[in-house]
């Protein structure tokens, strides 16, 4: 299961962490993992295209994204990422869980 943790303060996303594998299908054929990866790639690239210093992210066993500048554009992009992940989790309840802190 993919576990998503979203940390917010005053309606601003401060940090997003993802870990795990959806286990919807085998590696390389898992549509849930592919969907999450696509959403993350789009959000990271969109944030960085507006301001290369707006976020920091690391990839490993856990993917971590930190909203450095907390500007409106970056926050709106990250809120959109959150909404899309929520929508995905509603369709694949056994494969992705989201926790807001």
Short mmCIF file of C-alpha atoms in Angstrom, two decimals:
data_model
loop_
_atom_site.label_atom_id
_atom_site.label_comp_id
_atom_site.label_asym_id
_atom_site.label_seq_id
_atom_site.Cartn_x
_atom_site.Cartn_y
_atom_site.Cartn_z
CA UNK A 1 0.00 0.00 0.00
CA UNK A 2 1.14 3.53 -0.77
CA UNK A 3 0.99 5.71 2.33
CA UNK A 4 0.81 9.47 1.86
CA UNK A 5 1.38 11.91 4.71
CA UNK A 6 0.52 15.57 4.12
CA UNK A 7 1.58 18.19 6.66
CA UNK A 8 -0.28 21.51 6.58
CA UNK A 9 -0.18 24.75 8.52
CA UNK A 10 -2.59 27.63 7.98
CA UNK A 11 -3.94 26.16 4.72
CA UNK A 12 -0.43 25.79 3.29
CA UNK A 13 1.04 22.42 2.48
CA UNK A 14 4.39 22.26 4.28
CA UNK A 15 5.46 18.74 3.37
CA UNK A 16 4.32 15.62 1.51
CA UNK A 17 5.81 12.17 2.14
CA UNK A 18 5.02 8.98 0.23
CA UNK A 19 6.19 5.47 0.92
CA UNK A 20 5.32 1.94 -0.13
CA UNK A 21 4.01 0.18 -3.21
CA UNK A 22 0.35 0.01 -4.22
CA UNK A 23 0.47 -3.75 -4.93
CA UNK A 24 -2.38 -3.40 -7.38
CA UNK A 25 -0.27 -5.39 -9.85
CA UNK A 26 3.36 -6.46 -10.27
CA UNK A 27 6.16 -3.89 -10.52
CA UNK A 28 6.15 -2.27 -13.93
CA UNK A 29 2.45 -3.00 -14.51
CA UNK A 30 0.89 -1.33 -11.49
CA UNK A 31 -1.49 1.39 -12.69
CA UNK A 32 -1.89 2.88 -9.21
CA UNK A 33 1.87 3.33 -8.79
CA UNK A 34 2.06 4.72 -12.32
CA UNK A 35 -0.70 7.19 -11.52
CA UNK A 36 0.99 8.36 -8.32
CA UNK A 37 4.36 8.65 -10.08
CA UNK A 38 2.81 10.70 -12.88
CA UNK A 39 1.09 13.04 -10.44
CA UNK A 40 4.31 13.56 -8.47
CA UNK A 41 6.40 14.14 -11.59
CA UNK A 42 3.91 16.69 -12.90
CA UNK A 43 3.66 18.55 -9.57
CA UNK A 44 7.43 18.69 -9.03
CA UNK A 45 8.11 19.86 -12.59
CA UNK A 46 5.31 22.45 -12.43
CA UNK A 47 6.56 23.89 -9.12
CA UNK A 48 10.14 24.04 -10.36
CA UNK A 49 9.13 25.64 -13.66
CA UNK A 50 7.67 28.62 -11.78
CA UNK A 51 10.50 28.88 -9.25
CA UNK A 52 13.45 26.48 -9.08
CA UNK A 53 13.83 27.23 -5.36
CA UNK A 54 10.16 26.76 -4.38
CA UNK A 55 10.48 23.15 -3.24
CA UNK A 56 13.03 20.59 -2.15
CA UNK A 57 12.48 16.91 -2.72
CA UNK A 58 14.30 13.64 -2.12
CA UNK A 59 13.67 10.19 -3.50
CA UNK A 60 14.51 6.89 -1.89
CA UNK A 61 12.38 4.43 0.03
CA UNK A 62 10.36 7.51 0.92
CA UNK A 63 9.63 10.37 -1.46
CA UNK A 64 9.68 13.65 0.47
CA UNK A 65 8.68 17.05 -0.86
CA UNK A 66 9.07 20.22 1.20
CA UNK A 67 7.37 23.50 0.30
CA UNK A 68 10.26 25.91 0.92
CA UNK A 69 8.83 29.29 -0.04
CA UNK A 70 5.13 28.74 0.66
CA UNK A 71 4.03 31.07 -2.14
CA UNK A 72 0.53 30.98 -3.62
CA UNK A 73 1.44 29.31 -6.92
CA UNK A 74 3.41 26.51 -5.29
CA UNK A 75 0.70 25.96 -2.71
CA UNK A 76 -2.03 25.79 -5.36
CA UNK A 77 -0.01 23.22 -7.32
CA UNK A 78 0.52 21.14 -4.18
CA UNK A 79 -3.16 21.42 -3.21
CA UNK A 80 -4.01 20.16 -6.69
CA UNK A 81 -1.60 17.25 -6.16
CA UNK A 82 -3.33 16.52 -2.85
CA UNK A 83 -6.78 16.58 -4.48
CA UNK A 84 -5.68 14.26 -7.28
CA UNK A 85 -4.13 11.82 -4.78
CA UNK A 86 -7.36 11.88 -2.76
CA UNK A 87 -9.36 11.13 -5.89
CA UNK A 88 -7.03 8.24 -6.73
CA UNK A 89 -7.32 6.90 -3.18
CA UNK A 90 -11.11 6.97 -3.38
CA UNK A 91 -10.97 4.69 -6.43
CA UNK A 92 -8.24 2.40 -5.03
CA UNK A 93 -8.98 2.24 -1.29
CA UNK A 94 -6.94 -0.93 -0.79
CA UNK A 95 -3.86 0.50 -2.50
CA UNK A 96 -3.38 4.08 -1.31
CA UNK A 97 -4.08 5.78 2.02
CA UNK A 98 -3.73 9.47 2.79
CA UNK A 99 -3.21 10.99 6.22
CA UNK A 100 -3.30 14.73 6.83
CA UNK A 101 -1.36 16.10 9.79
#
